[in-house]
């Protein structure tokens, strides 16, 4: 990405960011603008907690539907339909 290239140039020689101009502005200005755009865009992405209620409800419901047909639902599977151990068995 362009930000990575600007950071690599800054690591080599920080004067590059001040003395190289693209259009009317130097590369330091572009690094600042791209950093601000990245921060705003990242802030707009909604966060979902890893253990949100209902996140694995679909997997537990599917496991309950299978158990209704097979009449087999061990206690270690209850509420753990999304784990690899329950899937593996």
PDB file of N, CA and C in Angstrom:
ATOM      1  N   UNK A   1       0.838  -1.183   0.000  1.00  0.00           N
ATOM      2  CA  UNK A   1       0.000   0.000   0.000  1.00  0.00           C
ATOM      3  C   UNK A   1       0.883   1.245   0.000  1.00  0.00           C
ATOM      4  N   UNK A   2       0.271   2.339  -0.265  1.00  0.00           N
ATOM      5  CA  UNK A   2       0.995   3.589  -0.362  1.00  0.00           C
ATOM      6  C   UNK A   2       1.557   4.022   0.985  1.00  0.00           C
ATOM      7  N   UNK A   3       0.831   3.753   2.050  1.00  0.00           N
ATOM      8  CA  UNK A   3       1.311   4.108   3.390  1.00  0.00           C
ATOM      9  C   UNK A   3       2.576   3.326   3.727  1.00  0.00           C
ATOM     10  N   UNK A   4       2.630   2.063   3.365  1.00  0.00           N
ATOM     11  CA  UNK A   4       3.811   1.244   3.634  1.00  0.00           C
ATOM     12  C   UNK A   4       5.018   1.768   2.863  1.00  0.00           C
ATOM     13  N   UNK A   5       4.818   2.198   1.640  1.00  0.00           N
ATOM     14  CA  UNK A   5       5.922   2.756   0.847  1.00  0.00           C
ATOM     15  C   UNK A   5       6.427   4.041   1.491  1.00  0.00           C
ATOM     16  N   UNK A   6       5.503   4.895   1.940  1.00  0.00           N
ATOM     17  CA  UNK A   6       5.912   6.135   2.592  1.00  0.00           C
ATOM     18  C   UNK A   6       6.671   5.862   3.885  1.00  0.00           C
ATOM     19  N   UNK A   7       6.257   4.861   4.641  1.00  0.00           N
ATOM     20  CA  UNK A   7       6.962   4.514   5.868  1.00  0.00           C
ATOM     21  C   UNK A   7       8.357   3.965   5.582  1.00  0.00           C
ATOM     22  N   UNK A   8       8.485   3.174   4.530  1.00  0.00           N
ATOM     23  CA  UNK A   8       9.809   2.657   4.157  1.00  0.00           C
ATOM     24  C   UNK A   8      10.738   3.793   3.724  1.00  0.00           C
ATOM     25  N   UNK A   9      10.199   4.743   2.971  1.00  0.00           N
ATOM     26  CA  UNK A   9      11.004   5.890   2.574  1.00  0.00           C
ATOM     27  C   UNK A   9      11.432   6.709   3.790  1.00  0.00           C
ATOM     28  N   UNK A  10      10.517   6.855   4.748  1.00  0.00           N
ATOM     29  CA  UNK A  10      10.855   7.609   5.959  1.00  0.00           C
ATOM     30  C   UNK A  10      11.909   6.885   6.778  1.00  0.00           C
ATOM     31  N   UNK A  11      11.901   5.562   6.755  1.00  0.00           N
ATOM     32  CA  UNK A  11      12.903   4.803   7.500  1.00  0.00           C
ATOM     33  C   UNK A  11      14.285   4.958   6.870  1.00  0.00           C
ATOM     34  N   UNK A  12      14.352   5.070   5.552  1.00  0.00           N
ATOM     35  CA  UNK A  12      15.639   5.245   4.874  1.00  0.00           C
ATOM     36  C   UNK A  12      16.221   6.632   5.132  1.00  0.00           C
ATOM     37  N   UNK A  13      15.399   7.642   4.883  1.00  0.00           N
ATOM     38  CA  UNK A  13      15.862   9.016   5.078  1.00  0.00           C
ATOM     39  C   UNK A  13      14.634   9.892   5.258  1.00  0.00           C
ATOM     40  N   UNK A  14      14.513  10.503   6.424  1.00  0.00           N
ATOM     41  CA  UNK A  14      13.316  11.283   6.698  1.00  0.00           C
ATOM     42  C   UNK A  14      13.249  12.570   5.877  1.00  0.00           C
ATOM     43  N   UNK A  15      14.339  12.995   5.317  1.00  0.00           N
ATOM     44  CA  UNK A  15      14.333  14.201   4.488  1.00  0.00           C
ATOM     45  C   UNK A  15      13.579  13.966   3.184  1.00  0.00           C
ATOM     46  N   UNK A  16      13.451  12.713   2.773  1.00  0.00           N
ATOM     47  CA  UNK A  16      12.710  12.395   1.550  1.00  0.00           C
ATOM     48  C   UNK A  16      11.273  12.879   1.666  1.00  0.00           C
ATOM     49  N   UNK A  17      10.676  12.706   2.846  1.00  0.00           N
ATOM     50  CA  UNK A  17       9.289  13.104   3.028  1.00  0.00           C
ATOM     51  C   UNK A  17       9.112  14.621   2.930  1.00  0.00           C
ATOM     52  N   UNK A  18      10.130  15.363   3.257  1.00  0.00           N
ATOM     53  CA  UNK A  18      10.018  16.819   3.237  1.00  0.00           C
ATOM     54  C   UNK A  18      10.375  17.443   1.897  1.00  0.00           C
ATOM     55  N   UNK A  19      11.295  16.837   1.177  1.00  0.00           N
ATOM     56  CA  UNK A  19      11.823  17.488  -0.030  1.00  0.00           C
ATOM     57  C   UNK A  19      11.253  16.953  -1.337  1.00  0.00           C
ATOM     58  N   UNK A  20      10.585  15.818  -1.323  1.00  0.00           N
ATOM     59  CA  UNK A  20       9.979  15.278  -2.546  1.00  0.00           C
ATOM     60  C   UNK A  20       8.538  15.752  -2.601  1.00  0.00           C
ATOM     61  N   UNK A  21       8.203  16.411  -3.699  1.00  0.00           N
ATOM     62  CA  UNK A  21       6.853  16.947  -3.870  1.00  0.00           C
ATOM     63  C   UNK A  21       6.121  16.175  -4.962  1.00  0.00           C
ATOM     64  N   UNK A  22       4.883  15.847  -4.691  1.00  0.00           N
ATOM     65  CA  UNK A  22       3.985  15.256  -5.688  1.00  0.00           C
ATOM     66  C   UNK A  22       2.827  16.221  -5.800  1.00  0.00           C
ATOM     67  N   UNK A  23       2.714  16.860  -6.942  1.00  0.00           N
ATOM     68  CA  UNK A  23       1.722  17.920  -7.069  1.00  0.00           C
ATOM     69  C   UNK A  23       2.198  19.137  -6.290  1.00  0.00           C
ATOM     70  N   UNK A  24       1.314  19.711  -5.485  1.00  0.00           N
ATOM     71  CA  UNK A  24       1.688  20.903  -4.712  1.00  0.00           C
ATOM     72  C   UNK A  24       2.247  20.561  -3.340  1.00  0.00           C
ATOM     73  N   UNK A  25       2.048  19.322  -2.877  1.00  0.00           N
ATOM     74  CA  UNK A  25       2.400  18.984  -1.492  1.00  0.00           C
ATOM     75  C   UNK A  25       3.542  17.969  -1.438  1.00  0.00           C
ATOM     76  N   UNK A  26       4.235  17.975  -0.296  1.00  0.00           N
ATOM     77  CA  UNK A  26       5.328  17.018  -0.119  1.00  0.00           C
ATOM     78  C   UNK A  26       4.773  15.693   0.403  1.00  0.00           C
ATOM     79  N   UNK A  27       5.629  14.692   0.473  1.00  0.00           N
ATOM     80  CA  UNK A  27       5.177  13.353   0.867  1.00  0.00           C
ATOM     81  C   UNK A  27       4.738  13.287   2.324  1.00  0.00           C
ATOM     82  N   UNK A  28       5.252  14.166   3.163  1.00  0.00           N
ATOM     83  CA  UNK A  28       4.812  14.194   4.562  1.00  0.00           C
ATOM     84  C   UNK A  28       3.336  14.551   4.656  1.00  0.00           C
ATOM     85  N   UNK A  29       2.876  15.468   3.811  1.00  0.00           N
ATOM     86  CA  UNK A  29       1.467  15.833   3.789  1.00  0.00           C
ATOM     87  C   UNK A  29       0.618  14.625   3.385  1.00  0.00           C
ATOM     88  N   UNK A  30       1.066  13.899   2.366  1.00  0.00           N
ATOM     89  CA  UNK A  30       0.323  12.717   1.930  1.00  0.00           C
ATOM     90  C   UNK A  30       0.295  11.643   3.018  1.00  0.00           C
ATOM     91  N   UNK A  31       1.388  11.471   3.739  1.00  0.00           N
ATOM     92  CA  UNK A  31       1.414  10.491   4.823  1.00  0.00           C
ATOM     93  C   UNK A  31       0.410  10.874   5.909  1.00  0.00           C
ATOM     94  N   UNK A  32       0.324  12.153   6.228  1.00  0.00           N
ATOM     95  CA  UNK A  32      -0.635  12.609   7.226  1.00  0.00           C
ATOM     96  C   UNK A  32      -2.074  12.436   6.783  1.00  0.00           C
ATOM     97  N   UNK A  33      -2.358  12.775   5.545  1.00  0.00           N
ATOM     98  CA  UNK A  33      -3.725  12.638   5.030  1.00  0.00           C
ATOM     99  C   UNK A  33      -4.125  11.169   4.954  1.00  0.00           C
ATOM    100  N   UNK A  34      -3.240  10.316   4.461  1.00  0.00           N
ATOM    101  CA  UNK A  34      -3.566   8.889   4.381  1.00  0.00           C
ATOM    102  C   UNK A  34      -3.740   8.287   5.770  1.00  0.00           C
ATOM    103  N   UNK A  35      -2.948   8.728   6.738  1.00  0.00           N
ATOM    104  CA  UNK A  35      -3.121   8.257   8.106  1.00  0.00           C
ATOM    105  C   UNK A  35      -4.460   8.678   8.688  1.00  0.00           C
ATOM    106  N   UNK A  36      -4.879   9.906   8.404  1.00  0.00           N
ATOM    107  CA  UNK A  36      -6.174  10.384   8.895  1.00  0.00           C
ATOM    108  C   UNK A  36      -7.325   9.627   8.235  1.00  0.00           C
ATOM    109  N   UNK A  37      -7.227   9.393   6.930  1.00  0.00           N
ATOM    110  CA  UNK A  37      -8.270   8.645   6.222  1.00  0.00           C
ATOM    111  C   UNK A  37      -8.373   7.224   6.773  1.00  0.00           C
ATOM    112  N   UNK A  38      -7.230   6.612   7.034  1.00  0.00           N
ATOM    113  CA  UNK A  38      -7.220   5.258   7.584  1.00  0.00           C
ATOM    114  C   UNK A  38      -7.871   5.230   8.969  1.00  0.00           C
ATOM    115  N   UNK A  39      -7.553   6.219   9.799  1.00  0.00           N
ATOM    116  CA  UNK A  39      -8.119   6.257  11.146  1.00  0.00           C
ATOM    117  C   UNK A  39      -9.621   6.445  11.121  1.00  0.00           C
ATOM    118  N   UNK A  40     -10.102   7.314  10.258  1.00  0.00           N
ATOM    119  CA  UNK A  40     -11.547   7.548  10.152  1.00  0.00           C
ATOM    120  C   UNK A  40     -12.238   6.298   9.615  1.00  0.00           C
ATOM    121  N   UNK A  41     -11.664   5.680   8.600  1.00  0.00           N
ATOM    122  CA  UNK A  41     -12.279   4.478   8.023  1.00  0.00           C
ATOM    123  C   UNK A  41     -12.311   3.342   9.022  1.00  0.00           C
ATOM    124  N   UNK A  42     -11.246   3.197   9.792  1.00  0.00           N
ATOM    125  CA  UNK A  42     -11.213   2.130  10.795  1.00  0.00           C
ATOM    126  C   UNK A  42     -12.223   2.382  11.910  1.00  0.00           C
ATOM    127  N   UNK A  43     -12.442   3.635  12.239  1.00  0.00           N
ATOM    128  CA  UNK A  43     -13.428   3.974  13.261  1.00  0.00           C
ATOM    129  C   UNK A  43     -14.859   3.746  12.815  1.00  0.00           C
ATOM    130  N   UNK A  44     -15.098   3.674  11.523  1.00  0.00           N
ATOM    131  CA  UNK A  44     -16.453   3.475  11.015  1.00  0.00           C
ATOM    132  C   UNK A  44     -16.852   2.010  10.962  1.00  0.00           C
ATOM    133  N   UNK A  45     -15.915   1.100  11.116  1.00  0.00           N
ATOM    134  CA  UNK A  45     -16.216  -0.327  11.087  1.00  0.00           C
ATOM    135  C   UNK A  45     -16.805  -0.720  12.445  1.00  0.00           C
ATOM    136  N   UNK A  46     -18.003  -1.280  12.464  1.00  0.00           N
ATOM    137  CA  UNK A  46     -18.591  -1.649  13.752  1.00  0.00           C
ATOM    138  C   UNK A  46     -17.870  -2.838  14.363  1.00  0.00           C
ATOM    139  N   UNK A  47     -17.695  -2.767  15.664  1.00  0.00           N
ATOM    140  CA  UNK A  47     -17.044  -3.864  16.376  1.00  0.00           C
ATOM    141  C   UNK A  47     -18.092  -4.782  16.965  1.00  0.00           C
ATOM    142  N   UNK A  48     -17.812  -6.055  16.930  1.00  0.00           N
ATOM    143  CA  UNK A  48     -18.701  -7.036  17.532  1.00  0.00           C
ATOM    144  C   UNK A  48     -17.879  -7.826  18.531  1.00  0.00           C
ATOM    145  N   UNK A  49     -18.309  -7.840  19.772  1.00  0.00           N
ATOM    146  CA  UNK A  49     -17.537  -8.585  20.766  1.00  0.00           C
ATOM    147  C   UNK A  49     -17.452 -10.059  20.405  1.00  0.00           C
ATOM    148  N   UNK A  50     -16.359 -10.719  20.758  1.00  0.00           N
ATOM    149  CA  UNK A  50     -16.193 -12.122  20.362  1.00  0.00           C
ATOM    150  C   UNK A  50     -17.221 -13.049  20.984  1.00  0.00           C
ATOM    151  N   UNK A  51     -17.780 -12.696  22.129  1.00  0.00           N
ATOM    152  CA  UNK A  51     -18.764 -13.561  22.786  1.00  0.00           C
ATOM    153  C   UNK A  51     -20.114 -12.872  22.857  1.00  0.00           C
ATOM    154  N   UNK A  52     -20.540 -12.303  21.744  1.00  0.00           N
ATOM    155  CA  UNK A  52     -21.825 -11.625  21.706  1.00  0.00           C
ATOM    156  C   UNK A  52     -22.952 -12.639  21.836  1.00  0.00           C
ATOM    157  N   UNK A  53     -24.017 -12.259  22.526  1.00  0.00           N
ATOM    158  CA  UNK A  53     -25.136 -13.187  22.643  1.00  0.00           C
ATOM    159  C   UNK A  53     -25.733 -13.491  21.272  1.00  0.00           C
ATOM    160  N   UNK A  54     -26.025 -14.739  21.054  1.00  0.00           N
ATOM    161  CA  UNK A  54     -26.634 -15.153  19.797  1.00  0.00           C
ATOM    162  C   UNK A  54     -25.647 -15.406  18.674  1.00  0.00           C
ATOM    163  N   UNK A  55     -24.373 -15.256  18.930  1.00  0.00           N
ATOM    164  CA  UNK A  55     -23.389 -15.438  17.864  1.00  0.00           C
ATOM    165  C   UNK A  55     -23.341 -16.876  17.383  1.00  0.00           C
ATOM    166  N   UNK A  56     -23.427 -17.817  18.314  1.00  0.00           N
ATOM    167  CA  UNK A  56     -23.364 -19.226  17.943  1.00  0.00           C
ATOM    168  C   UNK A  56     -24.706 -19.916  18.128  1.00  0.00           C
ATOM    169  N   UNK A  57     -25.761 -19.145  18.252  1.00  0.00           N
ATOM    170  CA  UNK A  57     -27.070 -19.734  18.471  1.00  0.00           C
ATOM    171  C   UNK A  57     -27.493 -20.605  17.291  1.00  0.00           C
ATOM    172  N   UNK A  58     -27.117 -20.228  16.096  1.00  0.00           N
ATOM    173  CA  UNK A  58     -27.475 -21.019  14.917  1.00  0.00           C
ATOM    174  C   UNK A  58     -26.832 -22.393  14.939  1.00  0.00           C
ATOM    175  N   UNK A  59     -25.594 -22.473  15.402  1.00  0.00           N
ATOM    176  CA  UNK A  59     -24.904 -23.761  15.459  1.00  0.00           C
ATOM    177  C   UNK A  59     -25.496 -24.650  16.547  1.00  0.00           C
ATOM    178  N   UNK A  60     -25.841 -24.041  17.677  1.00  0.00           N
ATOM    179  CA  UNK A  60     -26.454 -24.827  18.751  1.00  0.00           C
ATOM    180  C   UNK A  60     -27.836 -25.314  18.335  1.00  0.00           C
ATOM    181  N   UNK A  61     -28.591 -24.494  17.613  1.00  0.00           N
ATOM    182  CA  UNK A  61     -29.920 -24.901  17.142  1.00  0.00           C
ATOM    183  C   UNK A  61     -29.806 -26.032  16.117  1.00  0.00           C
ATOM    184  N   UNK A  62     -28.813 -25.956  15.254  1.00  0.00           N
ATOM    185  CA  UNK A  62     -28.608 -27.017  14.267  1.00  0.00           C
ATOM    186  C   UNK A  62     -28.230 -28.327  14.955  1.00  0.00           C
ATOM    187  N   UNK A  63     -27.401 -28.231  15.974  1.00  0.00           N
ATOM    188  CA  UNK A  63     -27.014 -29.422  16.726  1.00  0.00           C
ATOM    189  C   UNK A  63     -28.219 -30.012  17.455  1.00  0.00           C
ATOM    190  N   UNK A  64     -29.095 -29.163  17.981  1.00  0.00           N
ATOM    191  CA  UNK A  64     -30.314 -29.646  18.641  1.00  0.00           C
ATOM    192  C   UNK A  64     -31.248 -30.325  17.638  1.00  0.00           C
ATOM    193  N   UNK A  65     -31.311 -29.809  16.410  1.00  0.00           N
ATOM    194  CA  UNK A  65     -32.147 -30.435  15.379  1.00  0.00           C
ATOM    195  C   UNK A  65     -31.607 -31.805  14.996  1.00  0.00           C
ATOM    196  N   UNK A  66     -30.297 -31.935  14.908  1.00  0.00           N
ATOM    197  CA  UNK A  66     -29.694 -33.240  14.619  1.00  0.00           C
ATOM    198  C   UNK A  66     -29.959 -34.201  15.775  1.00  0.00           C
ATOM    199  N   UNK A  67     -29.850 -33.690  16.992  1.00  0.00           N
ATOM    200  CA  UNK A  67     -30.075 -34.529  18.162  1.00  0.00           C
ATOM    201  C   UNK A  67     -31.520 -34.997  18.241  1.00  0.00           C
ATOM    202  N   UNK A  68     -32.460 -34.205  17.737  1.00  0.00           N
ATOM    203  CA  UNK A  68     -33.865 -34.617  17.735  1.00  0.00           C
ATOM    204  C   UNK A  68     -34.077 -35.825  16.832  1.00  0.00           C
ATOM    205  N   UNK A  69     -33.314 -35.928  15.760  1.00  0.00           N
ATOM    206  CA  UNK A  69     -33.445 -37.062  14.847  1.00  0.00           C
ATOM    207  C   UNK A  69     -32.627 -38.266  15.292  1.00  0.00           C
ATOM    208  N   UNK A  70     -31.460 -38.012  15.872  1.00  0.00           N
ATOM    209  CA  UNK A  70     -30.583 -39.126  16.229  1.00  0.00           C
ATOM    210  C   UNK A  70     -30.740 -39.572  17.676  1.00  0.00           C
ATOM    211  N   UNK A  71     -31.409 -38.736  18.494  1.00  0.00           N
ATOM    212  CA  UNK A  71     -31.581 -39.011  19.924  1.00  0.00           C
ATOM    213  C   UNK A  71     -30.237 -39.182  20.625  1.00  0.00           C
ATOM    214  N   UNK A  72     -29.248 -38.437  20.163  1.00  0.00           N
ATOM    215  CA  UNK A  72     -27.912 -38.504  20.757  1.00  0.00           C
ATOM    216  C   UNK A  72     -27.393 -37.082  20.933  1.00  0.00           C
ATOM    217  N   UNK A  73     -27.294 -36.644  22.195  1.00  0.00           N
ATOM    218  CA  UNK A  73     -26.755 -35.321  22.514  1.00  0.00           C
ATOM    219  C   UNK A  73     -26.069 -35.397  23.868  1.00  0.00           C
ATOM    220  N   UNK A  74     -24.773 -35.718  23.861  1.00  0.00           N
ATOM    221  CA  UNK A  74     -24.041 -35.800  25.128  1.00  0.00           C
ATOM    222  C   UNK A  74     -24.019 -34.442  25.849  1.00  0.00           C
ATOM    223  N   UNK A  75     -23.865 -34.477  27.148  1.00  0.00           N
ATOM    224  CA  UNK A  75     -23.837 -33.251  27.941  1.00  0.00           C
ATOM    225  C   UNK A  75     -22.673 -32.347  27.562  1.00  0.00           C
ATOM    226  N   UNK A  76     -21.559 -32.922  27.118  1.00  0.00           N
ATOM    227  CA  UNK A  76     -20.400 -32.105  26.776  1.00  0.00           C
ATOM    228  C   UNK A  76     -20.618 -31.304  25.491  1.00  0.00           C
ATOM    229  N   UNK A  77     -21.669 -31.619  24.727  1.00  0.00           N
ATOM    230  CA  UNK A  77     -21.977 -30.878  23.514  1.00  0.00           C
ATOM    231  C   UNK A  77     -22.940 -29.724  23.770  1.00  0.00           C
ATOM    232  N   UNK A  78     -23.671 -29.731  24.847  1.00  0.00           N
ATOM    233  CA  UNK A  78     -24.721 -28.734  25.097  1.00  0.00           C
ATOM    234  C   UNK A  78     -24.109 -27.347  25.225  1.00  0.00           C
ATOM    235  N   UNK A  79     -24.586 -26.435  24.388  1.00  0.00           N
ATOM    236  CA  UNK A  79     -24.086 -25.071  24.398  1.00  0.00           C
ATOM    237  C   UNK A  79     -22.714 -24.910  23.781  1.00  0.00           C
ATOM    238  N   UNK A  80     -22.201 -25.954  23.169  1.00  0.00           N
ATOM    239  CA  UNK A  80     -20.868 -25.890  22.556  1.00  0.00           C
ATOM    240  C   UNK A  80     -20.897 -26.387  21.112  1.00  0.00           C
ATOM    241  N   UNK A  81     -21.938 -26.045  20.412  1.00  0.00           N
ATOM    242  CA  UNK A  81     -22.077 -26.493  19.036  1.00  0.00           C
ATOM    243  C   UNK A  81     -21.046 -25.908  18.091  1.00  0.00           C
ATOM    244  N   UNK A  82     -20.415 -24.828  18.501  1.00  0.00           N
ATOM    245  CA  UNK A  82     -19.446 -24.169  17.624  1.00  0.00           C
ATOM    246  C   UNK A  82     -18.009 -24.602  17.882  1.00  0.00           C
ATOM    247  N   UNK A  83     -17.778 -25.455  18.866  1.00  0.00           N
ATOM    248  CA  UNK A  83     -16.408 -25.849  19.187  1.00  0.00           C
ATOM    249  C   UNK A  83     -15.934 -26.963  18.251  1.00  0.00           C
ATOM    250  N   UNK A  84     -14.637 -27.057  18.094  1.00  0.00           N
ATOM    251  CA  UNK A  84     -14.055 -28.079  17.220  1.00  0.00           C
ATOM    252  C   UNK A  84     -14.264 -29.478  17.808  1.00  0.00           C
ATOM    253  N   UNK A  85     -14.301 -29.582  19.139  1.00  0.00           N
ATOM    254  CA  UNK A  85     -14.492 -30.897  19.769  1.00  0.00           C
ATOM    255  C   UNK A  85     -15.871 -31.462  19.436  1.00  0.00           C
ATOM    256  N   UNK A  86     -16.883 -30.621  19.497  1.00  0.00           N
ATOM    257  CA  UNK A  86     -18.228 -31.096  19.163  1.00  0.00           C
ATOM    258  C   UNK A  86     -18.357 -31.412  17.684  1.00  0.00           C
ATOM    259  N   UNK A  87     -17.705 -30.632  16.851  1.00  0.00           N
ATOM    260  CA  UNK A  87     -17.755 -30.890  15.412  1.00  0.00           C
ATOM    261  C   UNK A  87     -17.018 -32.167  15.047  1.00  0.00           C
ATOM    262  N   UNK A  88     -15.920 -32.431  15.743  1.00  0.00           N
ATOM    263  CA  UNK A  88     -15.098 -33.605  15.436  1.00  0.00           C
ATOM    264  C   UNK A  88     -15.758 -34.914  15.812  1.00  0.00           C
ATOM    265  N   UNK A  89     -16.572 -34.883  16.837  1.00  0.00           N
ATOM    266  CA  UNK A  89     -17.238 -36.110  17.261  1.00  0.00           C
ATOM    267  C   UNK A  89     -18.453 -36.342  16.409  1.00  0.00           C
TER     268      UNK A  89
END
